[in-house]
Amino acid sequence: MTQTPSPQTQAVVDEMRKYEPRAMITQAPVVWEHAEGHRVVDADGRSYLDFSSGIIVANVGHAHPHLVAALQGMLDQKLLHSYLYATRIRTRLARKLVEATAPNLTKACLLSTGTESIEAAMKISRLHGMSVHSRKSVLVSHTDNYHGRTMGAQMLSSNMKSKNWISNLDPDIVHLPFPYEDRGEEAVHRDLAALADGGVDLDRIAAFFLESYQGVHGPTFYPKAYVQALRRWADDHDALLVFDDIQAGFGRTGKLLCYEHYDVQASLVCCGKGLSGCLPISAVLGPAELLDLPEEGEMTSTHSGNPMCCAAALATLEILEKENLVEESARRGGIIEERFEAIAAKHPDRVAKISGRGMVYSIYFVDPSTGEPDVAMGSRITERAIDNGLMLYLTHCDMVKLTPPLSMPDDALREGLDVLARTVDECVAERAIRRGS
Ligand SMILES: Cc1ncc(COP(=O)(O)O)c(C=O)c1O
């Protein structure tokens, strides 16, 4: 077992604390120095198996040679910025996104961050609603969903604590309860009726926003019947169904885009993170009649469609296709599930449940003495697994979340799962000793 942090590492972490706000610091004190394929090397030269993909970004692995060559090509071409002038790389990416996704998604609006794509989708949704009638501007999202940190996306998200700085919460942004139990059509009608009882005129609903899987305390998927019922309701009431695929997209769950699991048409899809596998780029995908609703110039942003970011995204899409990574993700998820089940069988009083699909899985811990979710155990296992050479991130929840690159070879995946299983044993034993049991 290694020791985190080393004195050398501590100095860098201290400097980060000195010069950056504390709001940026949420993770264990590890200093990333090099990341290639499924390995991360820290400033002390320690190597980690990457079970994080950064934060669900490096879906095709870090610094993939094809991706590096694409970036090198842009450097050699000496085209690092173009504002909104057309570039060949930007056009190729938009076209590729349209061609690779569902036939109704005919345009791609390129932006920089996930939260920015949510803001754009909110704007388009309201423009569409208000084209139906002037008061059709209500946006409905779901409790426990997260959509980003800019003001609109934050209001759409459900965590009240993160919104306490917003003085005037938009009254036209409302939340439905996340359908945790396996619920379908009747839940949609009952929960919408409850909204109406609370004073929301349902005819004013412009759009429903859904995280394709709920990520903060997940992955937790919506019941398919529920999403399909919501789609029908939206169709009957001139409302849109918008998917936030920012975390879930680009092969992570064994589909190119996660919302495809629900067998519905998306009105708009927000993408980010794994789209480029590294550099900041996001997109809103949708039909031309929706994406062309904002007037000319109304959705521009200085860095949108940056040539380096586009080159990274295009290369990532090519790698996903060439290496069959969407299908591989679905297959490799089976390896994780099997091992999680073994861990749960060994610690039945500690493991509350497992959830996941493809290369995103979480295992949830419970305190057997209280029956309550065990957040401390989730964090302890995560930190100790990092010490044991497995790169993870703290979720600050009662769970350990694994999101390895989709390209991780089976033997490395198994090796990492061995490390995790051993770490769970260690942490359970440690807790037993502390309790004197
Ligand atoms: C589901 C989801 N939506 C939106 C965002 C915001 O994306 P970004 O951090 O790129 O702004 C995230 C980021 O974690 C996310 O997971």
Coordinates of C-alpha atoms and ligand atoms in Angstrom, one line a residue:
M1 CA 0.0 0.0 0.0
T2 CA 1.3 3.5 -0.9
Q3 CA 0.9 6.5 1.3
T4 CA -1.0 9.5 0.2
P5 CA 0.1 12.3 0.1
S6 CA 3.9 12.3 -0.1
P7 CA 5.7 15.4 1.1
Q8 CA 6.4 16.4 -2.5
T9 CA 2.7 16.0 -3.4
Q10 CA 1.6 17.8 -0.3
A11 CA 3.6 20.9 -1.4
V12 CA 1.6 21.1 -4.7
V13 CA -1.7 20.5 -2.9
D14 CA -0.9 23.2 -0.4
E15 CA -0.1 25.6 -3.3
M16 CA -3.4 24.8 -4.9
R17 CA -5.1 25.5 -1.7
K18 CA -3.3 28.8 -1.4
Y19 CA -4.0 30.1 -4.9
E20 CA -7.4 28.5 -5.7
P21 CA -10.7 28.8 -3.9
R22 CA -11.6 25.9 -1.6
A23 CA -14.7 25.4 -3.7
M24 CA -12.5 23.8 -6.3
I25 CA -11.0 21.2 -4.0
T26 CA -13.0 18.1 -3.3
Q27 CA -10.7 15.2 -4.1
A28 CA -7.9 13.2 -2.4
P29 CA -4.4 14.8 -2.5
V30 CA -3.0 13.2 -5.6
V31 CA -1.1 15.2 -8.2
W32 CA -1.6 14.0 -11.7
E33 CA 1.5 14.2 -13.8
H34 CA 0.9 11.9 -16.8
A35 CA -2.2 10.0 -18.0
E36 CA -2.0 7.5 -20.9
G37 CA -4.4 4.7 -21.8
H38 CA -5.9 3.4 -18.6
R39 CA -2.9 4.5 -16.4
V40 CA -2.4 7.6 -14.4
V41 CA 1.0 8.5 -13.0
D42 CA 1.4 11.0 -10.1
A43 CA 4.1 13.5 -9.3
D44 CA 5.9 10.9 -7.3
G45 CA 6.0 8.4 -10.1
R46 CA 3.3 6.2 -8.6
S47 CA 1.1 4.4 -11.2
Y48 CA -2.6 4.0 -10.8
L49 CA -5.2 2.0 -12.8
D50 CA -7.6 4.6 -13.9
F51 CA -11.2 3.7 -12.8
S52 CA -12.3 7.3 -13.1
S53 CA -11.7 8.4 -16.7
G54 CA -11.0 11.8 -15.1
I55 CA -14.6 12.6 -14.2
I56 CA -16.2 10.4 -16.9
V57 CA -14.4 12.2 -19.7
A58 CA -11.6 9.9 -21.0
N59 CA -14.0 7.3 -22.4
V60 CA -11.5 6.3 -25.1
G61 CA -8.6 6.3 -22.6
H62 CA -6.1 9.0 -22.0
A63 CA -3.9 10.4 -24.7
H64 CA -5.0 7.8 -27.3
P65 CA -2.5 7.9 -30.2
H66 CA -5.2 8.8 -32.8
L67 CA -6.4 11.6 -30.6
V68 CA -2.9 12.9 -30.0
A69 CA -2.2 12.7 -33.7
A70 CA -5.4 14.7 -34.4
L71 CA -4.3 17.4 -31.9
Q72 CA -0.8 17.4 -33.3
G73 CA -2.3 17.8 -36.8
M74 CA -4.1 21.0 -35.6
L75 CA -0.9 22.3 -34.0
D76 CA 1.1 21.6 -37.2
Q77 CA -1.7 23.3 -39.2
K78 CA -1.4 26.2 -36.8
L79 CA -5.1 26.8 -36.4
L80 CA -5.8 27.2 -32.7
H81 CA -8.7 29.6 -32.8
S82 CA -11.2 30.9 -35.3
Y83 CA -14.1 32.5 -33.4
L84 CA -17.2 31.8 -35.6
Y85 CA -15.4 31.7 -39.0
A86 CA -16.0 28.3 -40.6
T87 CA -13.3 25.7 -40.3
R88 CA -13.1 22.4 -42.0
I89 CA -12.6 20.6 -38.7
R90 CA -15.7 22.2 -37.1
T91 CA -17.9 21.3 -40.0
R92 CA -16.6 17.7 -40.1
L93 CA -17.4 17.4 -36.4
A94 CA -21.0 18.8 -36.6
R95 CA -21.7 16.5 -39.6
K96 CA -20.2 13.5 -37.8
L97 CA -22.4 14.1 -34.8
V98 CA -25.5 14.4 -36.9
E99 CA -24.7 11.3 -38.9
A100 CA -23.8 9.2 -35.9
T101 CA -27.0 9.9 -34.0
A102 CA -30.7 9.5 -34.5
P103 CA -32.2 10.7 -37.8
N104 CA -34.3 13.4 -36.1
L105 CA -31.2 15.1 -34.7
T106 CA -30.2 17.1 -37.8
K107 CA -28.1 19.9 -36.4
A108 CA -25.4 20.3 -33.7
C109 CA -24.8 23.5 -31.7
L110 CA -21.2 23.4 -30.5
L111 CA -20.4 25.0 -27.1
S112 CA -17.7 24.6 -24.5
T113 CA -19.0 23.1 -21.2
G114 CA -21.9 20.9 -20.3
T115 CA -23.6 23.5 -18.2
E116 CA -23.5 25.8 -21.2
S117 CA -25.3 23.2 -23.4
I118 CA -28.0 23.0 -20.7
E119 CA -28.5 26.8 -20.8
A120 CA -28.8 26.7 -24.6
A121 CA -31.3 23.8 -24.4
M122 CA -33.3 25.8 -21.8
K123 CA -33.4 28.8 -24.1
I124 CA -34.4 26.7 -27.2
S125 CA -37.1 25.0 -25.1
R126 CA -38.7 28.3 -24.0
L127 CA -38.4 29.8 -27.5
H128 CA -40.3 26.7 -28.8
G129 CA -42.9 26.9 -26.0
M130 CA -43.5 30.6 -26.5
S131 CA -43.9 30.0 -30.2
V132 CA -46.9 27.8 -29.3
H133 CA -48.3 30.4 -26.9
S134 CA -46.7 33.3 -25.1
R135 CA -46.9 31.8 -21.6
K136 CA -45.6 28.4 -22.4
S137 CA -42.3 28.7 -20.6
V138 CA -42.4 26.2 -17.7
L139 CA -39.4 23.9 -17.6
V140 CA -39.8 20.7 -15.6
S141 CA -36.9 18.6 -14.3
H142 CA -36.6 15.9 -11.7
T143 CA -35.4 15.8 -8.1
D144 CA -31.9 14.4 -7.5
N145 CA -30.9 15.4 -11.0
Y146 CA -27.8 17.5 -11.7
H147 CA -27.4 19.7 -14.8
G148 CA -24.5 22.0 -14.0
R149 CA -23.5 25.1 -12.1
T150 CA -24.4 28.1 -14.2
M151 CA -27.5 29.9 -12.9
G152 CA -30.1 28.3 -15.2
A153 CA -28.6 24.8 -15.0
Q154 CA -28.3 25.2 -11.2
M155 CA -32.0 26.1 -10.9
L156 CA -32.9 23.1 -13.1
S157 CA -30.8 20.9 -10.7
S158 CA -32.6 19.9 -7.6
N159 CA -30.1 20.4 -4.8
M160 CA -31.5 23.3 -2.8
K161 CA -28.3 24.0 -0.9
S162 CA -26.4 24.7 -4.1
K163 CA -29.1 27.3 -5.0
N164 CA -29.1 29.3 -1.8
W165 CA -27.1 32.1 -3.5
I166 CA -29.8 32.7 -6.1
S167 CA -32.1 35.5 -4.9
N168 CA -34.9 35.0 -7.3
L169 CA -35.5 31.4 -8.1
D170 CA -37.3 31.2 -11.5
P171 CA -40.9 30.2 -10.6
D172 CA -41.2 28.7 -14.1
I173 CA -38.7 26.0 -13.2
V174 CA -40.3 23.1 -11.3
H175 CA -39.4 19.6 -10.3
L176 CA -41.2 16.2 -10.5
P177 CA -40.2 13.5 -8.0
F178 CA -37.6 11.1 -9.5
P179 CA -39.5 7.9 -10.2
Y180 CA -37.5 5.6 -8.0
E181 CA -39.9 2.8 -7.8
D182 CA -40.5 1.0 -11.0
R183 CA -43.3 3.3 -12.2
G184 CA -44.8 4.1 -15.5
E185 CA -47.7 5.9 -17.1
E186 CA -49.7 6.2 -13.8
A187 CA -46.8 8.0 -12.1
V188 CA -46.5 10.5 -14.9
H189 CA -50.2 11.4 -14.6
R190 CA -50.2 11.4 -10.8
D191 CA -47.1 13.5 -10.5
L192 CA -48.3 16.0 -13.1
A193 CA -51.6 16.2 -11.3
A194 CA -49.7 17.0 -8.1
L195 CA -47.9 19.8 -10.0
A196 CA -51.2 21.1 -11.2
D197 CA -52.6 21.0 -7.6
G198 CA -49.5 23.0 -6.6
G199 CA -50.6 25.8 -9.0
V200 CA -48.7 24.9 -12.2
D201 CA -50.8 25.3 -15.4
L202 CA -49.8 22.1 -17.2
D203 CA -50.5 23.7 -20.6
R204 CA -47.6 26.1 -19.8
I205 CA -45.0 23.3 -19.8
A206 CA -42.5 23.9 -22.5
A207 CA -40.1 21.0 -21.8
F208 CA -39.1 18.2 -19.5
F209 CA -35.4 17.8 -18.8
L210 CA -34.1 14.4 -17.8
E211 CA -30.5 13.4 -16.9
S212 CA -30.3 10.2 -19.0
Y213 CA -29.3 8.5 -15.9
Q214 CA -29.3 10.2 -12.5
G215 CA -25.6 10.5 -11.8
V216 CA -24.9 12.2 -8.5
H217 CA -26.2 9.3 -6.4
G218 CA -26.2 6.8 -9.3
P219 CA -26.2 5.6 -11.9
T220 CA -29.9 5.4 -11.4
F221 CA -31.9 4.9 -14.6
Y222 CA -35.5 6.1 -15.2
P223 CA -38.1 3.3 -15.6
K224 CA -38.4 2.9 -19.4
A225 CA -42.3 3.0 -19.2
Y226 CA -42.1 6.3 -17.3
V227 CA -39.9 8.0 -20.0
Q228 CA -42.1 6.6 -22.8
A229 CA -45.2 7.9 -21.0
L230 CA -43.6 11.3 -20.6
R231 CA -42.8 11.4 -24.3
R232 CA -46.4 10.7 -25.1
W233 CA -47.6 13.4 -22.7
A234 CA -45.1 15.8 -24.2
D235 CA -46.3 15.0 -27.8
D236 CA -49.9 15.5 -26.8
H237 CA -49.1 18.9 -25.2
D238 CA -46.6 20.5 -27.6
A239 CA -43.8 20.1 -25.0
L240 CA -40.2 19.0 -25.6
L241 CA -38.4 16.1 -24.0
V242 CA -34.7 17.0 -23.4
F243 CA -32.0 14.6 -22.4
D244 CA -28.9 15.6 -20.4
D245 CA -26.5 13.0 -21.8
I246 CA -23.5 15.0 -20.6
Q247 CA -22.3 12.4 -18.2
A248 CA -23.9 9.3 -19.7
G249 CA -23.1 9.7 -23.3
F250 CA -20.5 8.4 -25.8
G251 CA -20.6 4.7 -25.0
R252 CA -20.5 5.0 -21.2
T253 CA -23.7 2.8 -20.7
G254 CA -23.3 0.6 -23.8
K255 CA -25.2 2.8 -26.2
L256 CA -23.7 5.7 -28.1
L257 CA -26.1 8.0 -26.3
C258 CA -27.6 6.8 -23.0
Y259 CA -31.1 8.1 -23.7
E260 CA -31.3 5.4 -26.5
H261 CA -32.0 2.8 -23.8
Y262 CA -35.5 4.3 -23.4
D263 CA -36.5 3.8 -27.1
V264 CA -37.9 7.3 -27.5
Q265 CA -37.2 10.2 -29.7
A266 CA -35.3 13.0 -28.0
S267 CA -36.4 16.6 -28.8
L268 CA -32.9 17.8 -27.8
V269 CA -29.8 16.1 -26.4
C270 CA -27.1 17.9 -24.4
C271 CA -23.6 16.4 -24.6
G272 CA -20.2 17.1 -23.1
K273 CA -17.6 15.3 -21.1
G274 CA -16.8 12.1 -23.1
L275 CA -17.6 13.9 -26.4
S276 CA -13.9 15.0 -26.7
G277 CA -12.3 12.7 -24.1
C278 CA -10.2 15.6 -23.0
L279 CA -10.7 19.2 -24.1
P280 CA -13.7 21.4 -23.3
I281 CA -16.4 21.0 -25.9
S282 CA -20.1 20.4 -25.5
A283 CA -23.1 20.2 -27.9
V284 CA -26.8 20.5 -28.2
L285 CA -28.2 18.1 -30.8
G286 CA -31.6 18.5 -32.2
P287 CA -33.8 19.0 -35.3
A288 CA -33.1 22.1 -37.4
E289 CA -36.6 23.5 -36.6
L290 CA -35.6 23.7 -32.9
L291 CA -31.9 24.6 -33.2
D292 CA -32.7 27.4 -35.7
L293 CA -35.3 29.0 -33.4
P294 CA -32.8 31.5 -31.8
E295 CA -32.0 34.4 -34.1
E296 CA -28.7 34.7 -36.0
G297 CA -25.9 35.3 -33.5
E298 CA -28.1 34.6 -30.4
M299 CA -26.1 31.5 -29.3
T300 CA -22.6 32.4 -30.1
S301 CA -19.8 32.0 -27.6
T302 CA -16.1 32.9 -27.9
H303 CA -14.6 29.5 -27.7
S304 CA -17.4 27.4 -29.3
G305 CA -16.2 25.1 -32.0
N306 CA -12.5 25.7 -31.1
P307 CA -10.4 23.8 -33.7
M308 CA -8.4 21.8 -31.1
C309 CA -11.5 20.8 -29.3
C310 CA -13.3 19.8 -32.5
A311 CA -10.3 17.7 -33.6
A312 CA -10.3 15.9 -30.2
A313 CA -14.1 15.2 -30.4
L314 CA -13.9 14.0 -34.0
A315 CA -11.0 11.7 -33.2
T316 CA -12.9 10.4 -30.2
L317 CA -15.9 9.5 -32.2
E318 CA -13.7 7.8 -34.7
I319 CA -12.0 5.8 -32.0
L320 CA -15.3 4.8 -30.5
E321 CA -16.4 3.4 -33.9
K322 CA -13.1 1.8 -34.9
E323 CA -12.5 0.0 -31.6
N324 CA -16.1 -0.9 -31.2
L325 CA -16.1 0.7 -27.8
V326 CA -19.8 1.1 -27.4
E327 CA -20.4 -2.6 -27.6
E328 CA -17.2 -3.3 -25.6
S329 CA -18.6 -1.1 -22.8
A330 CA -21.8 -3.1 -22.6
R331 CA -19.8 -6.4 -22.5
R332 CA -17.2 -5.2 -20.0
G333 CA -19.9 -3.9 -17.7
G334 CA -20.8 -7.6 -17.2
I335 CA -17.3 -8.1 -15.6
I336 CA -17.9 -5.3 -13.2
E337 CA -21.4 -6.5 -12.2
E338 CA -20.2 -10.0 -11.6
R339 CA -17.4 -8.8 -9.3
F340 CA -19.8 -6.4 -7.5
E341 CA -22.2 -9.3 -6.8
A342 CA -19.3 -11.3 -5.3
I343 CA -18.4 -8.3 -3.0
A344 CA -22.1 -8.0 -2.0
A345 CA -22.3 -11.7 -1.3
K346 CA -19.2 -11.5 0.9
H347 CA -20.5 -8.5 2.8
P348 CA -24.3 -8.9 2.8
D349 CA -24.7 -6.7 5.9
R350 CA -22.6 -3.8 4.4
V351 CA -23.6 -3.7 0.7
A352 CA -27.1 -2.1 0.2
K353 CA -27.2 -2.5 -3.6
I354 CA -25.3 -2.2 -6.8
S355 CA -26.4 -0.3 -9.9
G356 CA -25.0 0.2 -13.3
R357 CA -24.8 -0.5 -17.0
G358 CA -21.8 -0.6 -19.3
M359 CA -18.8 1.0 -17.8
V360 CA -20.5 2.9 -15.0
Y361 CA -21.3 1.0 -11.8
S362 CA -21.8 2.0 -8.2
I363 CA -21.8 -0.1 -5.1
Y364 CA -23.7 1.3 -2.1
F365 CA -22.8 0.8 1.5
V366 CA -25.0 0.7 4.6
D367 CA -24.1 0.8 8.3
P368 CA -25.4 -2.5 9.7
S369 CA -25.8 -1.1 13.2
T370 CA -28.2 1.7 12.1
G371 CA -29.4 0.6 8.7
E372 CA -28.5 4.1 7.4
P373 CA -26.5 4.8 4.2
D374 CA -22.8 4.8 5.1
V375 CA -21.2 7.8 3.5
A376 CA -18.0 7.5 5.6
M377 CA -17.5 4.0 4.3
G378 CA -18.0 5.1 0.7
S379 CA -15.3 7.8 1.2
R380 CA -13.0 5.6 3.2
I381 CA -13.0 2.8 0.5
T382 CA -12.5 5.4 -2.2
E383 CA -9.5 7.0 -0.5
R384 CA -8.0 3.7 0.5
A385 CA -8.5 2.3 -3.1
I386 CA -6.5 5.3 -4.3
D387 CA -3.7 4.5 -1.9
N388 CA -3.9 0.9 -3.2
G389 CA -3.3 2.1 -6.7
L390 CA -6.8 2.5 -8.1
M391 CA -7.7 6.0 -9.4
L392 CA -11.2 6.9 -8.3
Y393 CA -13.0 10.1 -7.3
L394 CA -14.8 10.9 -4.1
T395 CA -18.6 11.0 -4.6
H396 CA -19.3 12.2 -1.0
C397 CA -22.1 9.7 -1.0
D398 CA -22.6 6.2 0.5
M399 CA -21.1 4.6 -2.6
V400 CA -18.1 3.9 -4.7
K401 CA -18.5 4.7 -8.3
L402 CA -16.4 3.1 -11.0
T403 CA -16.2 4.7 -14.5
P404 CA -13.1 3.2 -16.2
P405 CA -12.2 4.1 -19.8
L406 CA -14.3 2.0 -22.1
S407 CA -11.1 0.8 -23.7
M408 CA -9.7 -0.7 -20.5
P409 CA -8.5 -4.3 -21.4
D410 CA -10.3 -7.1 -19.5
D411 CA -7.2 -8.1 -17.5
A412 CA -6.6 -4.6 -16.3
L413 CA -10.3 -4.3 -15.4
R414 CA -10.1 -7.5 -13.4
E415 CA -6.9 -6.4 -11.7
G416 CA -8.6 -3.2 -10.6
L417 CA -11.7 -5.0 -9.4
D418 CA -9.4 -7.3 -7.3
V419 CA -7.9 -4.2 -5.7
L420 CA -11.3 -2.9 -5.0
A421 CA -12.5 -6.2 -3.4
R422 CA -9.4 -6.3 -1.2
T423 CA -9.9 -2.6 -0.2
V424 CA -13.5 -3.3 0.8
D425 CA -12.3 -6.2 2.9
E426 CA -9.7 -4.0 4.5
C427 CA -12.2 -1.2 5.3
V428 CA -14.8 -3.6 6.7
A429 CA -12.1 -5.1 8.9
E430 CA -10.8 -1.7 10.0
R431 CA -14.4 -0.7 11.0
A432 CA -14.9 -3.9 12.9
I433 CA -11.6 -3.3 14.9
R434 CA -12.7 0.3 15.7
R435 CA -16.0 -0.9 16.9
G436 CA -14.3 -3.7 18.9
S437 CA -16.5 -6.4 17.2
Ligands
LIG1 C1 -25.4 15.1 -15.9 C2 -24.5 16.3 -16.0 N1 -25.1 17.5 -16.5 C3 -24.3 18.6 -16.6 C4 -23.0 18.7 -16.1 C5 -22.2 19.9 -16.2 O1 -21.2 19.8 -17.1 P1 -19.9 20.7 -17.0 O2 -19.3 20.4 -15.7 O3 -19.1 20.4 -18.2 O4 -20.4 22.1 -17.0 C6 -22.5 17.5 -15.5 C7 -21.1 17.5 -15.0 O5 -20.7 16.8 -14.1 C8 -23.2 16.3 -15.4 O6 -22.8 15.2 -14.9

